[in-house]
Structure formats: structure tokens, C-alpha cells
PDB file of C-alpha atoms in Angstrom:
ATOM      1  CA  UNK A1283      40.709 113.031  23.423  1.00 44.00           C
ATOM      2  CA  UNK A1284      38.177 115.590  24.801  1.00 43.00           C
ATOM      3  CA  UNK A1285      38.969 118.112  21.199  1.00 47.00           C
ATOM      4  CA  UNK A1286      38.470 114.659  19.089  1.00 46.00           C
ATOM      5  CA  UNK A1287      35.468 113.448  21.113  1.00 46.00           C
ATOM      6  CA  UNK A1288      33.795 117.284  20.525  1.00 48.00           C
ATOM      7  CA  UNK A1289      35.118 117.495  16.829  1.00 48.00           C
ATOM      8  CA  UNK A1290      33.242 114.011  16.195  1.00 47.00           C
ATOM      9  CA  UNK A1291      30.197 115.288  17.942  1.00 48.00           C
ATOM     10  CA  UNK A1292      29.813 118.399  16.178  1.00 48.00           C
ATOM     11  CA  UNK A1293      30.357 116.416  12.861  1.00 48.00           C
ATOM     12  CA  UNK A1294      27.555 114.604  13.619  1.00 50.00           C
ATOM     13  CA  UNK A1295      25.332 117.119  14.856  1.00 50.00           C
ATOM     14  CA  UNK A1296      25.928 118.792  11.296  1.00 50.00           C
ATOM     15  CA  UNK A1297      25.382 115.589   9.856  1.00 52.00           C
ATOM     16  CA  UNK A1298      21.890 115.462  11.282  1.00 53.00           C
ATOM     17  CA  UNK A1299      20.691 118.531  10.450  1.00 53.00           C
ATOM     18  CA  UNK A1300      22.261 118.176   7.003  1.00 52.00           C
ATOM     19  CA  UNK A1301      19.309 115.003   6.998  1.00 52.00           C
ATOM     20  CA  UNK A1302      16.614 117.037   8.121  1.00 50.00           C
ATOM     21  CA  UNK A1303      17.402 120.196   5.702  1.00 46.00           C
ATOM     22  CA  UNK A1304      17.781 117.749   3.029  1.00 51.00           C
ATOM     23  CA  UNK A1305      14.781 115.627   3.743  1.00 48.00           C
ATOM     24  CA  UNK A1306      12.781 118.867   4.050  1.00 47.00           C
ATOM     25  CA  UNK A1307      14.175 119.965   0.160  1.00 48.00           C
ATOM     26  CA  UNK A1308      10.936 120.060  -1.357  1.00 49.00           C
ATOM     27  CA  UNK A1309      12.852 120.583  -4.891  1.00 59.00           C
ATOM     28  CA  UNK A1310      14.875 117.602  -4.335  1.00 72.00           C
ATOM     29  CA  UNK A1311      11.925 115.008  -4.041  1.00 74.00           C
ATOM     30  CA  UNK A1312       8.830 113.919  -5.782  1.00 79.00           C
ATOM     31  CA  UNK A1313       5.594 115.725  -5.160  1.00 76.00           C
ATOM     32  CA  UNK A1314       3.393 113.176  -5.810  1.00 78.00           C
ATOM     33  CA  UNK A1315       4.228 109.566  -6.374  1.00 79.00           C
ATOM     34  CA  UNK A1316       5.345 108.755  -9.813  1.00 81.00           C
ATOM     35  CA  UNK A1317       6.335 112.185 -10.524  1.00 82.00           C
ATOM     36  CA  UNK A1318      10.134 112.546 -10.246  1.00 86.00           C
ATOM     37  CA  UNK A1319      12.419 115.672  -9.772  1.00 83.00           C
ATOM     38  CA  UNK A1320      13.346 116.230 -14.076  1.00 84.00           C
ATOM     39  CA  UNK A1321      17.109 116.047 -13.043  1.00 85.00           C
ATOM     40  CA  UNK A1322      20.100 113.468 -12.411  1.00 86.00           C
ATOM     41  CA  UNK A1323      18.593 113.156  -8.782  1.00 86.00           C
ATOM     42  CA  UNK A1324      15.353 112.380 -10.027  1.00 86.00           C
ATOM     43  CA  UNK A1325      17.075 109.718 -12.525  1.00 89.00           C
ATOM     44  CA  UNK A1326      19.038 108.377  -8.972  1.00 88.00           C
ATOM     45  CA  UNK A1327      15.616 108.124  -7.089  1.00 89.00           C
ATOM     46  CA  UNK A1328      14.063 105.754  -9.809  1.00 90.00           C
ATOM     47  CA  UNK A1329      17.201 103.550  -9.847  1.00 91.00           C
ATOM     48  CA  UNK A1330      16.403 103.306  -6.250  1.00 89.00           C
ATOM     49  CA  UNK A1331      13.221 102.402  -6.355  1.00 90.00           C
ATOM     50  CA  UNK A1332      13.522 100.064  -9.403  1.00 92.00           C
ATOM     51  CA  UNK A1333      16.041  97.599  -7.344  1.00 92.00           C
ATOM     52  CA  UNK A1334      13.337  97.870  -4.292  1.00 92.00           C
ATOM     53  CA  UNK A1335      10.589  96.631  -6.393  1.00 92.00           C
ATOM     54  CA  UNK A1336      13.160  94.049  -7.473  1.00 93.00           C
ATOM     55  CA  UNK A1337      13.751  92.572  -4.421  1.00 93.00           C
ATOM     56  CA  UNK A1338      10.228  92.927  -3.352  1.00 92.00           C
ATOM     57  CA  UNK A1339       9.057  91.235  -6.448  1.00 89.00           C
ATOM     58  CA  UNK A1340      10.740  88.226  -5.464  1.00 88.00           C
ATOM     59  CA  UNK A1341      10.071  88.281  -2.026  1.00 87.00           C
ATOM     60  CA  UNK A1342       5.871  87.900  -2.492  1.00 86.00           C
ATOM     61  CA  UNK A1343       5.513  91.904  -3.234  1.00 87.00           C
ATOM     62  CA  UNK A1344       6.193  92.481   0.227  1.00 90.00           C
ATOM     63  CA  UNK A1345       8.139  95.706   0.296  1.00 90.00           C
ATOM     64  CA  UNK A1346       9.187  95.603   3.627  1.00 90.00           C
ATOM     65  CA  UNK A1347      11.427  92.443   2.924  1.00 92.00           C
ATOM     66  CA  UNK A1348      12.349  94.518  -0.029  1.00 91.00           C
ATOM     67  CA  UNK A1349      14.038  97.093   2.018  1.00 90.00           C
ATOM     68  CA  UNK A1350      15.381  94.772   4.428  1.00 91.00           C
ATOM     69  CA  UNK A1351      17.613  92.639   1.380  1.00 92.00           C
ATOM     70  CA  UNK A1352      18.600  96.598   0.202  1.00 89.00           C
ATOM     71  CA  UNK A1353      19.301  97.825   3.654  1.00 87.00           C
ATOM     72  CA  UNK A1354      21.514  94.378   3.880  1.00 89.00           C
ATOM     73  CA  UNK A1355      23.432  95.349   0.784  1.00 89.00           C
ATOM     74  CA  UNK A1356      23.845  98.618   2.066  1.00 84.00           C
ATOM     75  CA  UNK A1357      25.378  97.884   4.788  1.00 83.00           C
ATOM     76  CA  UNK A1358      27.999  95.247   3.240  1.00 85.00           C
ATOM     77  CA  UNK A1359      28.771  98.097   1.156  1.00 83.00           C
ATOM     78  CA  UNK A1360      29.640 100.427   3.762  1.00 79.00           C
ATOM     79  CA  UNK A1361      31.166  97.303   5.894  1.00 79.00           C
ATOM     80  CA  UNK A1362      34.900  98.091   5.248  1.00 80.00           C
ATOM     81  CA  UNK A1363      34.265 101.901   6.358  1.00 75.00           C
ATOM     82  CA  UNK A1364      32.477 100.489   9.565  1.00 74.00           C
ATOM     83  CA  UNK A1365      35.141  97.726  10.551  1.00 75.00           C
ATOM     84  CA  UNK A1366      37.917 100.788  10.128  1.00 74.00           C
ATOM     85  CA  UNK A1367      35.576 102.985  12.417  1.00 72.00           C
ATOM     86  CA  UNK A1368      35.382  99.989  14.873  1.00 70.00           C
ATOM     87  CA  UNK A1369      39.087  99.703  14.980  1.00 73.00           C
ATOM     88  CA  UNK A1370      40.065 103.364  14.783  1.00 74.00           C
ATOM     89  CA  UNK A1371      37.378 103.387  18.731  1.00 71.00           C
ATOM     90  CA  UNK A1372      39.755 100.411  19.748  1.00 72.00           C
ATOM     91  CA  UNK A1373      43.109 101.910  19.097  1.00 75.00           C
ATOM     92  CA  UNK A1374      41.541 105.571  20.169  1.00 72.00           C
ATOM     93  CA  UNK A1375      40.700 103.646  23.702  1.00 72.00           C
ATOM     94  CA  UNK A1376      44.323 102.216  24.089  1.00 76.00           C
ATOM     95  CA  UNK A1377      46.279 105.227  23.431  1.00 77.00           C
ATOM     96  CA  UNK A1378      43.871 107.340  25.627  1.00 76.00           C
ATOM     97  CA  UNK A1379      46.338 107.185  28.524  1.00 80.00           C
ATOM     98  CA  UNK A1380      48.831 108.744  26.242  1.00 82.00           C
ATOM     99  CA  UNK A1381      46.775 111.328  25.480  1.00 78.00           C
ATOM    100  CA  UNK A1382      46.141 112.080  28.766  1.00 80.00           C
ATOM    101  CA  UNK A1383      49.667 112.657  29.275  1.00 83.00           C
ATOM    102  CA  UNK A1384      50.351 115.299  26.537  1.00 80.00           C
ATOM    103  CA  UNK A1385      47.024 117.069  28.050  1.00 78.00           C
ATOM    104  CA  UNK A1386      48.664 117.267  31.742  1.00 82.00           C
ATOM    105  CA  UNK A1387      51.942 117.999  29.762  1.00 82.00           C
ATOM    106  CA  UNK A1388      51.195 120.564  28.118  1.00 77.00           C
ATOM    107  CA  UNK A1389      48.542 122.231  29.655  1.00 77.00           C
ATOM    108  CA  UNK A1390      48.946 125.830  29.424  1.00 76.00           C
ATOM    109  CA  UNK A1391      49.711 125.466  25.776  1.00 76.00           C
ATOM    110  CA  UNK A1392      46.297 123.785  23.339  1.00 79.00           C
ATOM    111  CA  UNK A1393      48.367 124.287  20.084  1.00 82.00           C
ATOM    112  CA  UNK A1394      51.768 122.564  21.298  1.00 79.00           C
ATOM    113  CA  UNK A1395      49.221 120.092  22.366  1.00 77.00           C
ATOM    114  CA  UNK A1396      47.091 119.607  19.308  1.00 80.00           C
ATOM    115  CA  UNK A1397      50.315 119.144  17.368  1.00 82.00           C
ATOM    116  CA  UNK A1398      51.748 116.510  19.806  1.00 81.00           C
ATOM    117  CA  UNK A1399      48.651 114.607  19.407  1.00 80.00           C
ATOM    118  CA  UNK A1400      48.585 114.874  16.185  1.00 82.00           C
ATOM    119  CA  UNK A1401      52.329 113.294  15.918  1.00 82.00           C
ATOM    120  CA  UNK A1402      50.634 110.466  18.140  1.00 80.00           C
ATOM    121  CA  UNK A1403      47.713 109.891  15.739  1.00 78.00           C
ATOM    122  CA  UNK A1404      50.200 109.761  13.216  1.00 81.00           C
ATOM    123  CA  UNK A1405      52.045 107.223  15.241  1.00 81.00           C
ATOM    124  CA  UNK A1406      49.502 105.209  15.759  1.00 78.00           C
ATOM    125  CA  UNK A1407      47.717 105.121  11.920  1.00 74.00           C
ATOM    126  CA  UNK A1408      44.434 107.043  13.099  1.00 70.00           C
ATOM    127  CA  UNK A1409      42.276 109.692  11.869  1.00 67.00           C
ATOM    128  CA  UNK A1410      40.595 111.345  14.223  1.00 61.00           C
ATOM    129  CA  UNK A1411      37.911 112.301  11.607  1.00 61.00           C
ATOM    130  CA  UNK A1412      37.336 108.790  10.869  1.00 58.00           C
ATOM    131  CA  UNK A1413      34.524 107.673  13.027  1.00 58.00           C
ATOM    132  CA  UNK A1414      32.494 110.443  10.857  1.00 60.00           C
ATOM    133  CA  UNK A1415      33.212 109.010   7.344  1.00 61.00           C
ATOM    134  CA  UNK A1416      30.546 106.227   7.926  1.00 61.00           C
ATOM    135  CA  UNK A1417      27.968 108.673   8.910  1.00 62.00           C
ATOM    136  CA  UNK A1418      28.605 110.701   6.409  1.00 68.00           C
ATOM    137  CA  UNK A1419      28.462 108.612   4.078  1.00 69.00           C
ATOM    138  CA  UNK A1420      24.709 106.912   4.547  1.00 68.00           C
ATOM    139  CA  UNK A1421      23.198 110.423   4.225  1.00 72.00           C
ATOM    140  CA  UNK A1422      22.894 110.794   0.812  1.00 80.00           C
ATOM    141  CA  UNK A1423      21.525 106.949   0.877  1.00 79.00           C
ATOM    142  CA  UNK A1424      18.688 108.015   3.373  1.00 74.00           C
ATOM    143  CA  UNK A1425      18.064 110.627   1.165  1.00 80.00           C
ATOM    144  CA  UNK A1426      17.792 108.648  -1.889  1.00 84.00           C
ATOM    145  CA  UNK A1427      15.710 106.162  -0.015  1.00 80.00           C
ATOM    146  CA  UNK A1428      13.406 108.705   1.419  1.00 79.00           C
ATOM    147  CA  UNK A1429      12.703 109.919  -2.390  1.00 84.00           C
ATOM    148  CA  UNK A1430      12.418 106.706  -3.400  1.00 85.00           C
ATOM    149  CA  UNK A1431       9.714 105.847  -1.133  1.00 83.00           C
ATOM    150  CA  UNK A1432       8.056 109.102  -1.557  1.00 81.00           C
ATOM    151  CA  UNK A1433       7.941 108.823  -5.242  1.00 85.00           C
ATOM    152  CA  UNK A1434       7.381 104.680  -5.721  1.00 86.00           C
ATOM    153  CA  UNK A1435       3.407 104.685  -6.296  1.00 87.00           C
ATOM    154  CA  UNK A1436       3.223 100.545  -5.296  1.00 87.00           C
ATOM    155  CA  UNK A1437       5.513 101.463  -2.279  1.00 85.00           C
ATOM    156  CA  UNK A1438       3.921 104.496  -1.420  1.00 81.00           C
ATOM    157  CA  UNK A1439       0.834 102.883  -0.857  1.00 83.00           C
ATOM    158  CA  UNK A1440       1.839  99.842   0.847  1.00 87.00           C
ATOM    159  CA  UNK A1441       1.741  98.060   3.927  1.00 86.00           C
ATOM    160  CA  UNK A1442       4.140  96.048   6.357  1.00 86.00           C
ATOM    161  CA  UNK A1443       2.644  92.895   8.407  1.00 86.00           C
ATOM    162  CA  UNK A1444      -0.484  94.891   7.297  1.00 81.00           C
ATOM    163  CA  UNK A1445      -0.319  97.535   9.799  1.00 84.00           C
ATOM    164  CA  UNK A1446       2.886 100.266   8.894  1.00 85.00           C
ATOM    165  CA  UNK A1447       1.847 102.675   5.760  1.00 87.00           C
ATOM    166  CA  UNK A1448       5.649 102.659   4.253  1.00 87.00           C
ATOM    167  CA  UNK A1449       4.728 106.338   2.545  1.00 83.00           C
ATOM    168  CA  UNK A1450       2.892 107.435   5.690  1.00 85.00           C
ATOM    169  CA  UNK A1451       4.224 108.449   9.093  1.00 87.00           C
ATOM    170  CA  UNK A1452       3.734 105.771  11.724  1.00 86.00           C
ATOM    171  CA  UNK A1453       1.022 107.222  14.097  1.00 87.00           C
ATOM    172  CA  UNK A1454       0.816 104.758  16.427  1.00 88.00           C
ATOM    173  CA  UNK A1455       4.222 105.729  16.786  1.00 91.00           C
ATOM    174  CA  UNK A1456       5.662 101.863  17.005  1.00 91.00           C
ATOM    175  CA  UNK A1457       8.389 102.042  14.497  1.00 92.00           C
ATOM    176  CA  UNK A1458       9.859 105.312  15.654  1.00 92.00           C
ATOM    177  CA  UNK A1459       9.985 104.320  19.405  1.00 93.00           C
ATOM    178  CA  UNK A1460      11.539 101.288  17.303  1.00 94.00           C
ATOM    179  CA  UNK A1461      14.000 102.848  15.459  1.00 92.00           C
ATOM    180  CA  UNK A1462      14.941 105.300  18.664  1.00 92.00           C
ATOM    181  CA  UNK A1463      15.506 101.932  20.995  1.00 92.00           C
ATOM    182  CA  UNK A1464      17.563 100.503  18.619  1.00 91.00           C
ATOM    183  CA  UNK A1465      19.771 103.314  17.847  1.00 87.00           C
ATOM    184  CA  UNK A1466      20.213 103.345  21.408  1.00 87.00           C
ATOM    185  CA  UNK A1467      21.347  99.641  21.367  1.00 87.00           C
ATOM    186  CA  UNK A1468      23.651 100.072  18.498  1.00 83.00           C
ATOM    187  CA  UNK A1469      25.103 103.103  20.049  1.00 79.00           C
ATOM    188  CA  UNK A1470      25.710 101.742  23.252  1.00 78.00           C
ATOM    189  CA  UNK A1471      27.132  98.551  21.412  1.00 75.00           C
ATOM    190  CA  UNK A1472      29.801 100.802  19.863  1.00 71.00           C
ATOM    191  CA  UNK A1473      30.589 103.692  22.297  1.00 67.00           C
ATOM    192  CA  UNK A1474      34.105 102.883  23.970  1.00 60.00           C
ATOM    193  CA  UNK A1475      35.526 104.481  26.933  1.00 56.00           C
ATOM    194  CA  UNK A1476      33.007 106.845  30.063  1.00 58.00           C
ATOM    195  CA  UNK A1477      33.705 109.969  27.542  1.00 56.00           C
ATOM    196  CA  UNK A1478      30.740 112.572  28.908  1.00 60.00           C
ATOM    197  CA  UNK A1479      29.283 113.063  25.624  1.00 60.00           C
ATOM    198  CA  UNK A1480      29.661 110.049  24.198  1.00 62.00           C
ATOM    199  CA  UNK A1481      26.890 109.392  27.078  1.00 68.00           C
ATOM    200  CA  UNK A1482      24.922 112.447  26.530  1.00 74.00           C
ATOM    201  CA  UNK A1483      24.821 111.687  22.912  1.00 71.00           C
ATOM    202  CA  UNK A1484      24.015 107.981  23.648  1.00 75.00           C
ATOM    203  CA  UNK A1485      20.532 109.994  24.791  1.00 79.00           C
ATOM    204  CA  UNK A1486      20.142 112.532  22.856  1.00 82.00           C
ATOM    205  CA  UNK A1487      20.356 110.289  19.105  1.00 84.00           C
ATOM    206  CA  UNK A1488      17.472 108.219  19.938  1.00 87.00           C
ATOM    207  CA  UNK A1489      15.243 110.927  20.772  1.00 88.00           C
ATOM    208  CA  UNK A1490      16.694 113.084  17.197  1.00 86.00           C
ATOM    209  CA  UNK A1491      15.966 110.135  15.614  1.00 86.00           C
ATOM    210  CA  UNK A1492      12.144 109.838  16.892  1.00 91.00           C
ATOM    211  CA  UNK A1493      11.296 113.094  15.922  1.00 88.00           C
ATOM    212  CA  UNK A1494      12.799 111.936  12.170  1.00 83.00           C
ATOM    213  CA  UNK A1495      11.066 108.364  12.486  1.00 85.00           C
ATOM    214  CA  UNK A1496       7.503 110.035  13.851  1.00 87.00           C
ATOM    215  CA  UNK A1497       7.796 112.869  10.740  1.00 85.00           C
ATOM    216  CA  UNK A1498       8.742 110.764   7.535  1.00 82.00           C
ATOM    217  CA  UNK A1499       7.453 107.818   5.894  1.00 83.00           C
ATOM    218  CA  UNK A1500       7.430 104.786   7.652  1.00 89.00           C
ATOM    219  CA  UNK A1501       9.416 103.133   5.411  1.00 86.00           C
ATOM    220  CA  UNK A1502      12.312 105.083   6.440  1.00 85.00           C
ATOM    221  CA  UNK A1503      11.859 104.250  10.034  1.00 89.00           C
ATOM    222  CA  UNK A1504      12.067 100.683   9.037  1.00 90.00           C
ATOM    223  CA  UNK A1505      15.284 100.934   7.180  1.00 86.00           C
ATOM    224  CA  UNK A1506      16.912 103.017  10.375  1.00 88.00           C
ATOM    225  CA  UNK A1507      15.869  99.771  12.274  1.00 92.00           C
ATOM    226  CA  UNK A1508      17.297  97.293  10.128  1.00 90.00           C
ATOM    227  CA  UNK A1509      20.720  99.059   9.717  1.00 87.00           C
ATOM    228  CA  UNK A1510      20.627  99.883  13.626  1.00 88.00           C
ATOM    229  CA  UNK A1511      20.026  95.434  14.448  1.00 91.00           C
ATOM    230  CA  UNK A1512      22.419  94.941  11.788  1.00 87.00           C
ATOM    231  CA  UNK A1513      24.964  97.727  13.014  1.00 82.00           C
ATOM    232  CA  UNK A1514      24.772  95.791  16.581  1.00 85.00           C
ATOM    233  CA  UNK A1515      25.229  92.550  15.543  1.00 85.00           C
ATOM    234  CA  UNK A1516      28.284  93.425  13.012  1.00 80.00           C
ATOM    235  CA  UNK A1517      29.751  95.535  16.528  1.00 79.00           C
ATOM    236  CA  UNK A1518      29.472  92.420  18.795  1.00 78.00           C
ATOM    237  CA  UNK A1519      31.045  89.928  16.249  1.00 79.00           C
ATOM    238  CA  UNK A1520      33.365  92.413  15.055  1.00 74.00           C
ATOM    239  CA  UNK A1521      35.036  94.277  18.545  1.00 70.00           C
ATOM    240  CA  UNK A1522      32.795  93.372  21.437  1.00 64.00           C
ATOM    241  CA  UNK A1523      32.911  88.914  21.311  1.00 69.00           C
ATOM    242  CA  UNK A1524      36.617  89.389  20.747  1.00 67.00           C
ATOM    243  CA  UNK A1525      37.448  91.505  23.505  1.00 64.00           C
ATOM    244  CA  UNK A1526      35.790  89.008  25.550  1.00 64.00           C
ATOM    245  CA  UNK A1527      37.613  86.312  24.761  1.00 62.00           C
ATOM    246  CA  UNK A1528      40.677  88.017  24.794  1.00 60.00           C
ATOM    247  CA  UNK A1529      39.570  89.004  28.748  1.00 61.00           C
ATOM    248  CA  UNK A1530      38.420  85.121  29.184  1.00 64.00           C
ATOM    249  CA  UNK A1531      41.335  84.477  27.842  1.00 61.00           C
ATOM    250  CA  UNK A1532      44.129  86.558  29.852  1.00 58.00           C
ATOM    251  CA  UNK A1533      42.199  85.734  33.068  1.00 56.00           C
ATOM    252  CA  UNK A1534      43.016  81.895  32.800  1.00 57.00           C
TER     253      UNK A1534
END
């Protein structure tokens, strides 16, 4: 469990700074709004932008509804990789005392161990990599978002509740405190078992992700906070309100 839990970790840690590298990519983004990278990407970014100014045309031009309905569909997108993540952390916390086992059994020898719990993830149906794949996976949607923002001239210049610049940083700072306290939440929400650096990470995210919220447009802040609210409600309907019940349930 401890090799898994590290392996995850340092997936995500590459993850992240796979974000900021990319985010940084001058090439890869617009340098002015309306003026879009002369490549497939730059044909991506437009799509992008087009179906946010479709949903915030019909939502009174507000564009920060607009990225609310696409953050939405987003997410139902990526809900069958989440729901497998969800369950792969549920069966990874009930075979843990198995694990344990093999790691007191065969202590003086990692690779005998590795491959016995490899046998036992194979026993079981998991992958150990698969709490990454849904990481993974929304980085080149951040990215696509970020350009979009960047390079959507009515977007760029816009404003949510009439305070938040979505193409400027936040510098009162209020959406990326948001968007660190909710990553928090959602991380707390999900993290199974009193694994060390699942807690240290539970810490450490919110802060990466202030730096990123502070830095970029505000508009990318905003989508981190609706996927994190809607990440925490989908984990308490999906794992946490059934594992209550099941307890309520077994205590009777």
C-alpha cells in the first residue's frame, strides 16, 4: 500500500507541474485575445470557447453560468472514470489488511513482494494506477479552458457577480482561497484510510492550487471551484452516504 500510495503521489505531483509547464507554454496559447495559436490547438481553443459563449448566450451573457453548465458537462463526461476511482479507494481500503500481510511476509524481499501484490491486485480487479487516470485526464481540459479564456475577447473582458475579471487574476484573492478550500473539501471527501501522505497531500494541494488560482485568470479559478463542489457532492452520494447506511445499517 505504502509503494501504491507513493506511486499515486508522484503521478500527481508530475501531473501538476505538467499544468503549470503547460499553462506557462507561451506558444501554446493566444497572445492577445482573438488571436489564436495558427495550429490544430488553436482550432481546439476556439471550439472551446464557441460552446462557452453558447451556454452563456442563453444564460443572460453571463459567462460565469457559462462555465458552470460546461464545467457540469465536464464532469458527467469524466463521471464513469471518477465512480471507478471511487471504487478502486473502496476495494484498495478493504484489502489493505492483506497487504499488510505480504509486507510483514515478505519483508526482506520488495520484489517477491511487489509481485505478490500484484497477484492480489489482480485478484481483486484493481489498478493501482487508476486513481491517476481521472487526473490525468482533466489536464489537457484545464489547458484548453485556460486558452480559451485567454483568447475569448467577450470572456476576456468580463465580469462575475460584477466583481471577478474572468481573464484577470483575482487580486483580492477570493476565488483562489476559494478554489484552495474547496479542493481541500473534495479531497478530504475522497481520501480513504490514515495513509501519511494522503494527509500531507490533503495540505499541500490546496496551497499548489492557490498559487495556480492567484496566477491565472480568474475564470480558471472558478471552474477549479465548480468541479471541486461538484467532485464532493458526486463523493458523498456516490461512496460516503452509502457507507453510512451500510454502518446504520449493520449496527441495528
Amino acid at each position: 500500500m505504502a509503494s501504491n500510495n507513493r506511486r499515486n503521489r508522484t503521478w500527481q505531483w508530475v501531473a501538476a507541474g505538467l499544468a503549470v509547464l503547460s499553462l506557462t507554454g507561451c506558444a501554446m496559447y493566444p497572445t492577445h485575445p482573438g488571436e489564436w495559436p495558427q495550429n490544430w490547438w488553436g482550432d481546439v481553443l476556439k471550439a472551446v470557447s464557441a460552446v462557452i459563449d453558447f451556454f452563456s448566450k442563453y444564460t443572460g451573457g453571463s459567462y460565469g453560468i457559462g462555465l458552470l453548465i460546461v464545467t457540469v458537462l465536464v464532469r458527467l463526461l469524466i463521471l464513469p472514470l471518477m465512480i471507478r476511482q471511487i471504487r478502486f479507494s473502496k476495494v484498495m481500503q478493504q484489502i489493505q489488511p492483506e497487504m499488510q500481510k505480504l509486507r510483514e511476509r515478505y519483508k526482506g524481499d520488495p520484489q517477491k513482494a511487489q509481485e505478490e501484490m500484484m497477484k492480489l491486485y489482480q485478484k481483486y480487479g484493481v489498478n493501482p494506477m487508476a486513481g491517476c487516470l481521472p487526473m490525468l485526464i482533466q489536464l489537457p481540459i484545464l489547458y484548453a479552458l485556460f486558452g480559451a479564456i485567454e483568447g475569448n475577447p467577450a470572456l476576456n473582458s468580463s465580469t462575475f457577480l460584477g466583481i471577478f475579471h474572468l481573464g484577470q487574476p483575482d487580486h483580492y484573492y477570493i476565488l483562489p482561497l476559494l478554489a484552495a478550500v474547496t479542493t481541500y473539501l473534495s479531497s478530504k471527501v475522497m481520501m480513504t484510510g490514515n495513509d501519511p501522505q494522503q494527509k500531507m497531500m490533503l495540505f499541500i494541494m490546496p496551497i499548489f492550487i492557490f498559487f495556480i488560482g492567484s496566477r491565472f485568470a480568474s475564470g480558471l479559478a472558478l471552474y477549479w471551484i465548480y468541479s471541486n463542489i461538484f467532485t464532493t457532492v458526486q463523493t458523498y452520494f456516490i461512496r460516503v452516504r452509502p457507507a453510512n447506511a451500510a454502518s446504520t445499517q449493520g449496527g441495528r
